C-alpha positions in Angstrom: -48.8 37.9 35.1 -48.4 39.6 31.7 -47.8 43.2 30.7 -50.9 44.5 28.8 -49.5 48.0 27.9 -47.0 50.5 29.0 -47.5 54.3 28.6 -44.7 56.6 27.5 -44.2 60.3 27.6 -42.0 62.8 25.8 -38.6 63.2 27.6 -37.8 66.3 29.6 -34.9 68.5 28.7 -33.8 68.9 32.3 -33.1 66.2 34.9 -35.6 65.7 37.7 -34.6 66.5 41.3 -33.3 63.2 42.9 -36.5 61.2 42.0 -34.4 58.1 41.2 -32.7 58.0 44.5 -34.2 55.0 46.2 -32.6 55.6 49.6 -34.3 59.0 50.1 -37.6 58.1 51.8 -38.6 61.8 52.1 -39.1 62.3 48.3 -42.8 62.4 47.3 -43.1 60.3 44.2 -46.1 59.8 41.8 -48.9 57.6 43.1 -51.9 55.9 41.5 -55.2 54.3 42.3 -58.1 52.7 40.3 -61.8 52.9 40.9 -64.5 50.2 40.7 -65.4 51.8 37.4 -61.9 51.0 36.1 -60.9 54.7 35.9 -57.2 55.2 36.7 -56.1 58.2 38.7 -52.4 59.0 39.0 -50.2 61.9 39.7 -47.2 63.3 37.8 -44.4 65.7 38.9 -44.9 67.7 35.7 -47.6 68.0 33.1 -47.6 65.1 30.6 -47.2 67.5 27.7 -44.4 69.4 29.3 -40.9 68.9 27.8 -39.1 71.9 29.3 -39.6 71.1 33.0 -41.4 74.3 33.7 -44.4 72.8 35.6 -42.9 71.1 38.6 -45.4 70.5 41.3 -48.4 68.1 41.6 -50.7 67.2 38.7 -53.5 64.7 38.9 -54.8 62.9 35.8 -57.5 60.3 35.1 -57.9 57.9 32.2 -60.0 54.9 31.3 -58.3 51.5 31.6 -59.3 50.7 28.0 -58.0 54.0 26.5 -55.1 55.2 28.7 -53.7 57.6 26.0 -56.7 59.9 26.6 -55.6 61.3 30.0 -57.4 64.2 31.4 -56.2 66.5 34.1 -58.2 66.9 37.3 -56.2 69.5 39.1 -52.8 71.0 39.5 -51.2 72.0 42.8 -48.1 73.9 43.7 -47.0 71.1 46.1 -46.6 67.4 45.4 -49.6 65.2 45.7 -49.2 62.7 48.5 -52.5 60.8 48.6 -55.1 59.7 46.0 -58.2 57.7 46.7 -61.5 56.9 45.0 -64.8 56.5 46.9 -66.6 53.1 47.0 -68.8 54.0 44.0 -66.0 55.5 41.9 -67.6 58.9 41.6 -65.5 61.1 43.8 -61.7 61.5 44.0 -59.7 62.5 47.1 -56.6 64.6 46.5 -54.2 65.5 49.3 -50.9 67.3 49.3 -47.8 67.5 51.4 -48.9 70.8 53.0 -52.2 69.6 54.4 -54.6 70.5 51.6 -57.4 68.0 51.2 -59.9 68.3 48.3 -62.7 66.1 47.0 -63.4 66.3 43.3 -66.4 65.1 41.3 -67.2 65.0 37.6 -69.0 68.0 36.3 -72.0 67.0 34.1 -70.7 63.4 34.3 -67.8 64.2 32.0 -64.5 62.4 32.5 -62.5 65.5 31.3 -64.3 68.1 33.4 -63.9 68.0 37.2 -65.0 70.4 40.0 -64.1 70.6 43.7 -67.0 69.5 45.9 -65.5 70.4 49.3 -62.1 70.9 50.7 -60.2 71.2 54.1 -56.8 72.4 55.2 -54.6 71.1 58.0 -51.7 73.5 58.1 -48.2 72.0 58.5 -49.4 68.4 58.1 -48.0 66.1 55.4 -50.9 63.8 54.3 -49.7 60.3 53.6 -53.0 58.3 53.2 -56.7 58.9 53.0 -60.1 57.1 52.6 -63.7 57.9 52.1 -66.4 57.1 54.7 -68.1 53.8 54.2 -71.7 54.1 52.8 -73.0 51.0 54.7 -73.4 48.8 51.6 -71.4 45.6 51.0 -72.1 42.9 48.4 -70.5 39.5 49.1 -70.5 36.2 47.2 -71.6 33.2 49.2 -70.2 29.8 48.4 -73.1 28.0 46.7 -73.5 25.6 43.9 -73.0 26.8 40.4 -76.6 26.3 39.4 -78.0 28.4 42.3 -79.9 31.5 41.6 -78.2 34.9 41.9 -80.0 36.0 45.1 -78.6 32.9 46.9 -75.1 33.3 45.5 -74.7 37.0 45.9 -76.1 38.8 49.0 -75.9 42.3 50.3 -74.7 42.8 53.9 -75.8 45.8 55.8 -72.8 47.6 57.4 -73.2 50.5 59.7 -72.1 53.6 57.9 -69.0 55.5 59.2 -71.2 58.5 59.9 -75.0 58.5 60.1 -77.1 61.5 59.3 -80.8 62.2 59.8 -82.8 59.0 59.4 -79.6 56.8 59.5 -78.5 58.0 56.0 -74.8 57.8 55.4 -72.9 61.1 55.4 -70.1 61.9 52.9 -66.7 62.6 54.3 -63.0 61.6 54.2 -60.5 60.4 56.8 -56.8 61.2 56.3 -53.6 60.3 58.2 -50.6 62.7 58.5 -46.9 62.0 58.8 -47.0 63.1 62.4 -49.5 60.5 63.5 -52.6 62.8 63.4 -55.9 61.4 62.4 -58.1 63.9 60.6 -61.7 63.8 59.3 -63.4 66.2 56.8 -67.2 66.0 56.5 -69.1 67.4 53.6 -71.1 70.4 54.8 -73.9 70.0 52.1 -75.5 72.8 50.2 -73.5 75.4 48.4 -70.7 75.6 50.9 -67.3 74.0 49.9 -65.6 74.3 53.3 -65.7 70.9 55.0 -66.3 70.4 58.7 -63.1 69.1 60.3 -61.9 67.3 63.4 -58.5 66.0 64.5 -57.2 63.6 67.1 -53.7 62.3 67.8 -53.0 58.6 68.2 -50.7 59.3 71.1 -50.0 62.3 73.3 -46.7 62.9 71.5 -46.3 62.9 67.8 -44.6 60.1 65.8 -42.8 60.0 62.5 -45.1 58.0 60.3 -43.7 56.7 57.1 -46.7 54.7 55.7 -50.3 54.1 56.6 -53.2 51.9 55.6 -57.0 52.2 56.1 -59.7 49.5 56.0 -63.2 49.1 57.3 -64.4 46.8 60.1 -68.2 46.8 60.2 -68.2 50.2 58.5 -65.8 51.9 61.0 -62.3 52.8 59.7 -59.3 51.0 61.1 -55.9 52.6 60.6 -52.4 51.1 60.7 -49.4 53.4 61.0 -45.8 52.4 60.3 -43.5 54.6 62.5 -39.8 55.3 62.0 -39.0 53.6 65.3 -40.0 50.2 64.0 -43.4 50.0 65.5 -46.7 49.5 63.7 -49.6 51.1 65.7 -53.3 50.4 64.9 -56.5 52.1 66.1 -60.2 51.9 65.4 -61.8 55.3 64.5 -65.3 56.4 65.4 -66.9 59.5 63.9 -70.1 61.0 65.4 -72.1 64.2 65.1 -73.5 64.6 61.6 -73.7 68.0 59.9 -74.4 70.8 60.5 -72.7 70.2 63.8 -68.9 69.7 63.8 -67.9 66.1 63.8 -66.5 64.4 66.9 -63.6 61.9 66.6 -62.7 59.1 69.0 -59.9 56.6 68.7 -59.7 53.2 70.3 -56.1 51.9 70.3 -55.5 48.3 69.2 -52.5 46.1 69.8 -49.3 47.2 68.2 -46.6 45.3 66.3 -43.1 45.9 67.6 -40.2 45.3 65.1 -37.3 46.6 67.2 -34.6 44.4 65.8 -35.8 44.2 62.3 -35.7 46.5 59.3 -38.7 48.9 59.5 -41.3 48.3 56.8 -41.5 50.7 53.9 -45.1 50.0 53.0 -48.2 48.6 54.8 -51.6 47.4 53.6 -54.5 45.4 54.7 -55.2 42.1 53.0 -58.8 43.3 52.2 -60.3 46.8 52.3 -63.4 45.6 54.1 -61.7 43.3 56.7 -59.0 43.9 59.3 -57.8 40.5 60.2 -54.5 40.4 58.2 -51.9 43.1 57.8 -49.2 43.1 55.1 -45.8 44.7 56.0 -43.3 45.1 53.2 -39.7 46.1 53.4 -36.7 44.0 52.5 -39.2 41.1 52.8 -42.9 40.7 52.9 -44.5 39.5 56.2 -48.2 38.7 56.9 -49.6 39.4 60.4 -52.9 38.1 61.6 -54.8 39.5 64.6 -56.5 36.9 66.8 -57.5 36.2 70.3 -55.1 34.5 72.7 -55.9 33.0 76.1 -53.5 33.8 78.9 -53.7 31.7 82.1 -54.1 33.8 85.3 -54.3 33.1 89.0 -57.7 32.1 90.4 -57.7 35.3 92.5 -57.8 37.4 89.3 -60.0 34.9 87.4 -63.4 36.1 86.1 -66.5 34.7 87.7 -67.7 33.6 91.2 -68.3 37.2 92.2 -71.5 38.7 93.5 -71.3 41.5 90.9 -71.1 39.0 88.0 -74.4 37.1 87.9 -75.6 35.1 85.0 -79.0 35.6 83.2 -80.6 32.9 85.3 -79.6 34.5 88.6 -76.7 32.1 89.4 -73.0 32.7 89.5 -70.7 32.3 86.6 -68.1 29.6 86.6 -64.5 30.8 87.2 -62.4 31.3 84.1 -58.8 30.4 84.3 -57.8 32.3 81.2 -57.9 35.9 80.1 -58.5 36.6 76.4 -56.7 39.4 74.6 -56.0 40.5 71.0 -52.4 39.9 69.7 -50.7 40.0 66.4 -49.1 36.8 65.1 -46.8 36.5 62.1 -48.1 33.9 59.8 -45.7 34.0 56.8 -42.6 35.7 55.5 -41.9 36.0 51.7 -38.6 37.0 50.2 -38.6 39.1 47.1 -35.9 40.4 44.7 -35.4 43.8 43.3 -34.7 45.8 46.5 -36.9 47.2 49.2 -40.6 47.5 48.5 -42.2 50.8 47.6 -45.8 49.7 47.6 -48.0 46.8 48.6 -51.7 46.2 48.2 -54.2 43.5 48.9 -57.7 42.6 47.6 -60.2 45.4 47.1 -63.4 43.4 47.4 -64.1 40.2 49.5 -65.1 38.1 46.4 -62.0 38.8 44.4 -59.0 36.4 44.4 -57.2 37.0 47.7 -53.7 38.0 46.6 -50.8 40.2 47.5 -49.2 42.6 45.0 -45.8 43.9 45.9 -43.9 46.5 43.9 -40.2 47.2 44.1 -38.2 49.9 42.2 -37.4 47.6 39.3 -40.0 44.8 39.4 -43.5 43.7 40.5 -44.3 40.6 42.5 -47.6 38.7 42.8 -48.7 35.9 45.1 -52.1 34.4 45.8 -52.8 34.5 49.5 -52.9 31.2 51.4 -51.8 29.2 48.4 -48.7 27.1 47.5 -48.0 29.0 44.3 -44.6 30.5 44.2 -44.1 34.3 44.1 -44.5 35.5 40.5 -42.1 38.3 39.6 -41.9 40.4 36.5 -39.3 43.2 35.7 -40.7 46.7 35.0 -38.8 48.6 32.4 -39.4 52.2 31.2 -36.7 52.4 28.5 -37.6 49.6 26.1 -35.7 46.4 26.6 -34.7 44.2 23.8 -36.8 41.3 24.9 -39.9 43.4 24.5 -39.1 43.9 20.8 -38.6 40.2 20.3 -42.2 39.6 21.3 -43.5 41.3 18.2 -44.7 44.5 20.0 -44.1 48.0 19.0 -40.6 49.1 20.2 -41.0 51.8 22.9 -39.4 55.2 22.8 -36.4 56.1 25.0 -37.7 58.2 27.9 -34.5 59.1 29.7 -34.4 62.5 31.4 -31.6 64.5 30.1 -28.7 63.6 27.8 -27.4 60.7 29.9 -28.6 58.3 32.6 -30.9 59.5 35.3 -29.5 60.7 38.7 -28.4 58.0 41.1 -27.1 55.7 38.3 -30.6 54.5 37.2 -31.1 53.7 33.5 -34.8 54.4 33.5 -37.7 55.4 35.7 -38.4 53.5 38.9 -41.7 52.1 40.1 -43.2 54.3 42.8 -46.7 53.0 43.5 -49.0 50.1 42.6 -52.8 49.5 42.7 -55.1 46.5 42.1 -58.5 46.8 40.3 -61.7 46.1 42.2 -62.1 42.5 41.1 -58.4 41.7 40.9 -58.1 41.3 37.2 -55.5 44.0 36.5 -52.7 45.8 38.3 -51.7 49.4 37.7 -48.2 50.7 38.3 -46.8 54.2 38.0 -43.1 55.1 37.9 -41.3 58.3 38.9 -41.8 59.9 35.5 -45.6 59.5 35.7 -45.8 56.6 33.2 -48.4 53.8 33.7 -47.8 50.1 33.4 -50.8 47.8 33.4 -50.4 44.0 34.1 -52.9 41.2 33.6 -53.0 39.3 37.0 -53.4 35.6 37.0 -56.9 34.4 38.1 -58.3 31.1 39.2 -60.1 30.4 35.9 -57.1 30.7 33.5 -55.1 28.3 35.8 -57.9 25.7 35.5 -58.5 26.2 31.7 -56.3 23.2 30.8 -57.3 20.9 33.6 -61.0 21.7 34.0 -62.3 24.2 31.3 -65.9 23.9 32.6 -65.0 25.0 36.1 -62.8 27.8 34.7 -65.7 29.2 32.6 -68.1 28.9 35.6 -65.8 30.9 37.8 -65.5 33.7 35.2 -69.3 33.7 34.9 -69.7 34.0 38.7 -67.3 37.1 38.6 -69.4 38.7 35.9 -72.6 38.0 37.8 -71.1 39.7 40.8 -70.2 42.7 38.7 -73.8 42.9 37.5 -75.2 42.8 41.0 -72.6 45.0 42.7 -72.6 47.6 40.0 -68.9 47.3 39.3 -67.3 47.6 35.9 -66.3 44.3 34.4 -63.4 45.4 32.1 -60.7 44.1 34.5 -62.4 40.7 34.5 -62.6 40.7 30.7 -58.9 41.6 30.4 -58.1 38.6 32.7 -59.7 36.2 30.2 -57.5 34.2 27.9 -57.7 34.8 24.1 -60.6 32.9 22.6 -62.4 32.3 25.9 -64.9 35.2 25.4 -67.3 33.1 23.2 -67.5 30.3 25.7 -68.0 32.7 28.6 -70.7 34.5 26.6 -72.7 31.4 26.0 -72.4 30.2 29.6 -73.3 33.6 31.0 -76.4 33.8 28.7 -77.5 30.3 29.8 -77.0 31.1 33.5 -79.0 34.3 33.2 -81.9 32.7 31.4 -82.2 30.1 34.2 -82.8 32.9 36.8 -86.4 33.6 38.1 -88.4 36.0 36.0 -88.2 38.7 38.7 -84.4 38.5 38.8 -84.2 38.7 35.0 -86.4 41.7 34.9 -84.4 43.5 37.6 -81.0 42.8 36.2 -82.0 42.9 32.5 -80.1 46.1 31.6 -77.0 45.0 33.5 -76.9 41.6 31.9 -77.3 43.2 28.5 -74.3 45.5 29.1 -72.2 42.5 30.1 -73.2 40.5 27.1 -72.4 43.4 24.8 -69.0 43.8 26.5 -68.2 40.2 26.0 -69.2 40.4 22.3 -66.8 43.4 21.8 -63.9 41.1 22.7 -64.4 38.8 19.8 -64.6 39.6 16.1 -67.0 36.6 15.5 -69.5 38.1 18.0 -69.6 41.6 16.5 -72.9 40.9 14.9 -74.3 39.6 18.2 -73.2 42.7 20.0 -74.9 44.9 17.4 -78.2 43.1 17.8 -78.0 43.1 21.6 -77.4 46.9 21.4 -80.6 47.1 19.2 -82.4 45.0 21.8 -81.3 47.4 24.5 -82.6 50.3 22.4 -86.0 48.7 21.9 -86.4 48.1 25.6 -85.5 51.7 26.5 -87.8 53.1 23.9 -90.7 50.9 25.1 -90.1 51.9 28.7 -90.2 55.6 27.8 -93.3 55.2 25.5 -95.2 53.1 28.1 -94.5 55.7 30.8 -95.7 58.5 28.5 -99.0 56.6 27.7 -99.3 55.4 31.3 -99.8 51.8 30.1 -100.5 49.0 32.6 -97.7 46.5 32.5 -98.8 42.9 32.0 -96.8 39.6 32.0 -95.3 39.1 28.6 -95.4 35.3 28.9 -99.2 35.1 28.7 -99.2 37.1 25.5 -96.4 35.3 23.8 -98.2 31.9 24.1 -101.6 33.3 23.1 -101.6 35.0 19.7 -105.2 36.2 20.2 -104.1 38.2 23.3 -101.2 39.6 21.2 -103.5 40.9 18.5 -105.9 42.4 21.1 -103.0 44.2 22.9 -101.6 45.4 19.6 -105.0 46.9 18.6 -105.3 48.7 21.9 -101.8 50.1 21.6 -102.6 51.4 18.1 -105.8 53.1 19.3 -104.0 54.8 22.2 -101.2 56.0 19.9 -103.6 57.5 17.4 -105.7 59.2 20.1 -102.9 60.6 22.2 -100.2 63.1 21.4 -97.7 62.1 24.1 -95.6 60.2 21.7 -94.7 63.2 19.5 -91.6 63.8 21.5 -90.5 60.2 21.0 -91.1 60.2 17.3 -87.5 59.8 16.3 -86.9 57.0 18.8 -89.9 55.1 17.7 -88.8 55.5 14.1 -85.5 54.1 15.1 -87.1 51.0 16.4 -89.0 50.6 13.1 -85.7 50.8 11.3 -84.3 48.1 13.6 -87.3 45.9 12.8 -86.7 46.3 9.0 -83.0 45.5 9.4 -83.8 42.5 11.5 -86.2 41.2 8.9 -83.7 41.8 6.1 -81.2 39.7 8.0 -83.8 37.0 8.3 -84.1 37.0 4.5 -80.3 36.6 4.1 -80.1 33.9 6.8 -80.0 30.9 4.4 -77.1 32.4 2.5 -75.1 33.8 5.4 -74.7 31.6 8.4 -74.3 33.7 11.5 -73.0 32.9 15.0 -74.4 34.1 18.3 -77.5 36.2 18.9 -80.0 37.2 16.2 -82.8 39.7 17.0 -85.4 37.9 14.8 -84.8 34.5 16.6 -85.7 35.9 20.0 -89.4 35.6 20.7 -89.3 38.2 23.4 -87.6 40.7 21.1 -90.1 40.1 18.3 -92.9 40.7 20.7 -91.2 43.9 21.9 -90.8 45.1 18.3 -94.5 44.5 17.6 -95.5 46.6 20.6 -93.3 49.5 19.7 -94.3 49.4 16.0 -97.9 49.6 17.1 -97.1 53.0 18.6 -95.7 54.3 15.3 -99.2 55.1 14.0 -99.1 58.2 16.2 -95.6 59.3 14.9 -96.4 59.9 11.3 -94.3 57.1 9.8 -95.9 53.7 10.2 -94.0 50.5 9.3 -97.1 48.5 8.3 -95.1 46.1 6.1 -92.6 45.3 8.8 -95.5 44.9 11.4 -97.2 42.3 9.1 -93.9 40.4 8.7 -93.3 40.4 12.4 -96.8 39.1 13.1 -96.3 36.2 10.6 -92.8 35.5 12.1 -94.3 35.3 15.6 -97.0 32.9 14.4 -94.6 30.8 12.2 -91.7 30.4 14.7 -89.7 28.3 14.8 -90.5 27.0 11.3 -89.9 29.6 8.6 -91.7 29.5 5.2 -90.3 30.5 1.9 -93.0 33.1 1.2 -92.2 34.8 4.5 -88.5 35.1 3.6 -89.5 36.6 0.2 -91.8 39.1 1.9 -89.0 40.1 4.2 -86.6 40.6 1.3 -89.2 42.9 -0.5 -89.0 45.3 2.5 -86.1 47.1 0.7 -88.5 48.7 -1.7 -91.4 49.3 0.7 -89.2 50.7 3.6 -86.3 52.6 2.1 -85.2 54.0 5.5 -81.8 53.8 7.0 -80.4 50.4 8.1 -79.2 50.0 11.7 -75.7 48.7 12.5 -74.6 49.4 16.1 -71.0 48.1 15.8 -69.1 51.3 15.4 -65.3 51.8 14.7 -63.3 52.3 17.9 -59.7 52.4 19.3 -59.3 50.5 22.5 -57.0 48.0 24.1 -59.7 45.3 24.5 -60.9 45.5 20.8 -60.3 42.4 18.7 -57.6 44.0 16.6 -55.5 40.8 16.8 -52.4 42.8 17.9 -50.3 40.8 20.4 -49.2 42.6 23.5 -47.5 44.2 25.2 -48.4 47.6 23.7 -46.2 50.6 24.1 -48.3 53.7 23.9 -47.8 57.4 24.3 -49.8 60.0 26.1 -52.0 62.1 23.8 -51.3 59.9 20.7 -54.0 57.6 19.5 -52.4 54.4 18.3 -53.2 53.4 14.8 -52.4 49.7 15.5 -55.3 49.4 18.0 -58.0 50.7 15.6 -60.8 48.3 14.9 -63.6 48.9 12.3 -66.0 46.0 12.0 -67.4 45.3 8.5 -71.2 45.6 8.3 -73.1 42.8 6.6 -74.6 43.3 3.1 -78.2 43.8 4.3 -77.1 46.8 6.4 -75.3 48.8 3.7 -77.3 51.6 2.1 -77.1 55.2 1.3 -77.8 56.3 4.9 -75.7 53.8 6.8 -75.2 55.1 10.4 -71.8 56.5 11.1 -69.9 58.3 13.8 -71.6 61.5 12.8 -74.9 60.3 14.3 -76.1 60.7 17.9 -76.3 57.1 19.3 -78.8 58.2 22.0 -81.2 60.6 20.2 -80.7 59.1 16.7 -80.0 62.3 14.9 -77.0 63.7 13.1 -74.7 65.8 15.2 -74.3 68.5 12.5 -71.2 70.0 11.0 -70.4 67.1 8.8 -67.6 64.9 10.2 -66.5 67.7 12.5 -69.4 68.8 14.7 -68.7 71.7 17.1 -69.1 69.8 20.4 -70.1 66.3 21.3 -69.7 63.6 23.9 -67.9 60.5 23.0 -67.5 57.0 24.6 -64.2 55.3 23.8 -65.4 51.8 24.7 -68.2 51.4 22.1 -67.4 54.3 19.8 -70.8 56.0 20.4 -71.3 59.8 20.2 -74.0 62.1 21.6 -74.8 65.7 21.7 -72.8 67.8 24.2 -75.7 69.2 26.1 -79.5 68.6 26.3 -81.7 70.6 24.0 -83.9 73.3 25.6 -87.7 73.3 25.8 -88.0 69.6 25.5 -91.0 67.4 26.3 -91.0 65.7 29.7 -91.0 62.3 28.0 -88.0 63.3 25.9 -86.1 64.5 29.1 -86.9 61.3 30.8 -85.5 59.3 27.9 -82.3 61.3 27.7 -81.8 61.1 31.5 -81.1 57.4 31.2 -77.8 58.1 29.5 -76.7 61.3 31.2 -74.3 59.7 33.8 -72.8 57.1 31.4 -73.1 55.7 27.9 -75.5 52.9 27.0 -72.5 50.5 27.2 -71.6 51.7 30.7 -68.5 53.7 29.6 -67.8 57.3 30.7 -68.6 60.3 28.6 -65.8 62.6 27.4 -66.5 66.1 25.9 -64.8 66.8 22.6 -64.6 70.0 20.6 -63.3 71.1 17.2 -60.5 73.1 18.9 -59.2 70.0 20.7 -59.4 67.9 17.5 -57.5 70.5 15.5 -54.8 70.9 18.1 -54.3 67.1 18.3 -54.1 66.8 14.5 -51.3 69.4 14.5 
């Protein structure tokens, strides 16, 4: 378990009110959570830019796991934020306060720095301590199969029953929250333009309890809650929600066996071992204990035994045999783990069933990690917020002193204390937040790094299986990539490519875009694979343009394999495409995109001419027969756009016929394209600033909110055949392939921090339907899968000052 980076903030001029007093359990400290898209949401007692202490309250921020210094505020409340939770798809965020206000926020126009309230509810006088969204009824699990099995056999989707069904069995949106008085509350989205949620409440017991911690999981789609009471008892219940909107919801609770800890220290934190399973409960206090719920048989007298009664016949009409035992559910303690660093403040288990089953425990001064059901000792790491001397010895940038006030913090603490911890969806990273609102991200040990020295092949295969699950389940793979050891990205890339090419054609076609995004993300980790990532991005562009053009012309899709083997069929199809492009005007809206594919083809042929002199590694667009065939199809449509690439089309035809043997005259013809096609050259590897970039800076990194680190900048050098007068830069729209305007400072634009791409801030009016359909592919996220962020000249100028 290694520290990846730690965030810092400017020190406050005034001291905080008893935040560093560990013994005071009534203080609401900052909390954090991370979504399946690797977006971190955390709260802060003051605004991150506040140094005077004039904004005490509750402030919720979000940031990408790869660029944490770009933190964007979601909302601010007058009272502290006591509960934060993402939905299962990572699109909505639940925010609850200590006075009973519950709000659900969503991104406005799919922008990470612009949020809007979707619906809200209020439970007056209730202190919300935990919340969760309704289950949508979809669950993807990894089945234990051989490594060479196809994806549909290794990864399957199980149908859960949604928490609340609407008309036609569709899952309804809503949240479930638990209060400090033991009240279970639900808020269901009303739908339409109304923002007032439909609510229902139910008490777990007739009289209220003092609940200090709570945990929520799903069992078959229905929520199961566990409440830690101040009297040393842990009570559990299954929740059932009925009556879909527009009717008010109905709430029913089914009590489950309780855990009585009368003579022990009451736990300070509670969590389930897995979010989608309720068989194991984690209780953390002075020690960590694991409790398992199972059935136990109790012997009873034959008078009270089941069976041999007239009212209990079997299906065949006979009588059941008498049972001498009575089965019931009980909790059994399976393990007790001792940790150092004081009482626990937070504990969490696995998010998804396929992730490494492990337990993450946070104490005020350290973090502990232990794989579940294994003999590995508890791994402990200290968490410092003031910059210890051992961090400077590792070659990292020395952190700034972030003490509050002129001396030490109240309570005798030298620095901020850890207040909450969270684990990523696939268990590759752990996020901690301290009492000052500062983030600490750790790389969690996985199965494949442990096997790297003993069995490298098995280690790589396990990493590939995790990436395949991310492609099928729709999760972001950044936490898995951060768990890889340095230098393993190239091996994993090759093995993932081979595994995907062995899949059936139907599976490859269905997951083509997801696999491309994963391969590009792996290439961004290594400097040697930068060229491969650029060509894979070009391949992604060609596929998207061809899909939009074929939809505009209403072409009948035919198997590509038949045409690739038969060159006569290729020529016939190319001729038919040229005739349709010249006769129809549907491609006028896609003129710029088709021209972009022509520029990609010219650049690929120029790289072919330089191949004998510059040996490359990884993927090349000209060496892929499917990509060459795709380029020929799109270039055939350029006759209707006003800028044909006839010379490039002839070279591609000769390349398709001559592969794999290349003749010298073909290479010379490709080199002569510079004079025949003087258009721009395509290079899709843009400069960026991110933690995962191959900047060769050893961690840990000590960063500051709002300050872009110069040490993490990475600007790949383009090859010689790409350099020209109109080389693409950050001033070009990576989606529509036009310049943003305004020189290097356009007025407004959307940016993606992971790949460095930029796009126009809003869609252009009066567009063609084909153009709107093309732009709609990249509205929710960037082509690399990253989130969009809106930038303006005003923000840039203020940051520069």
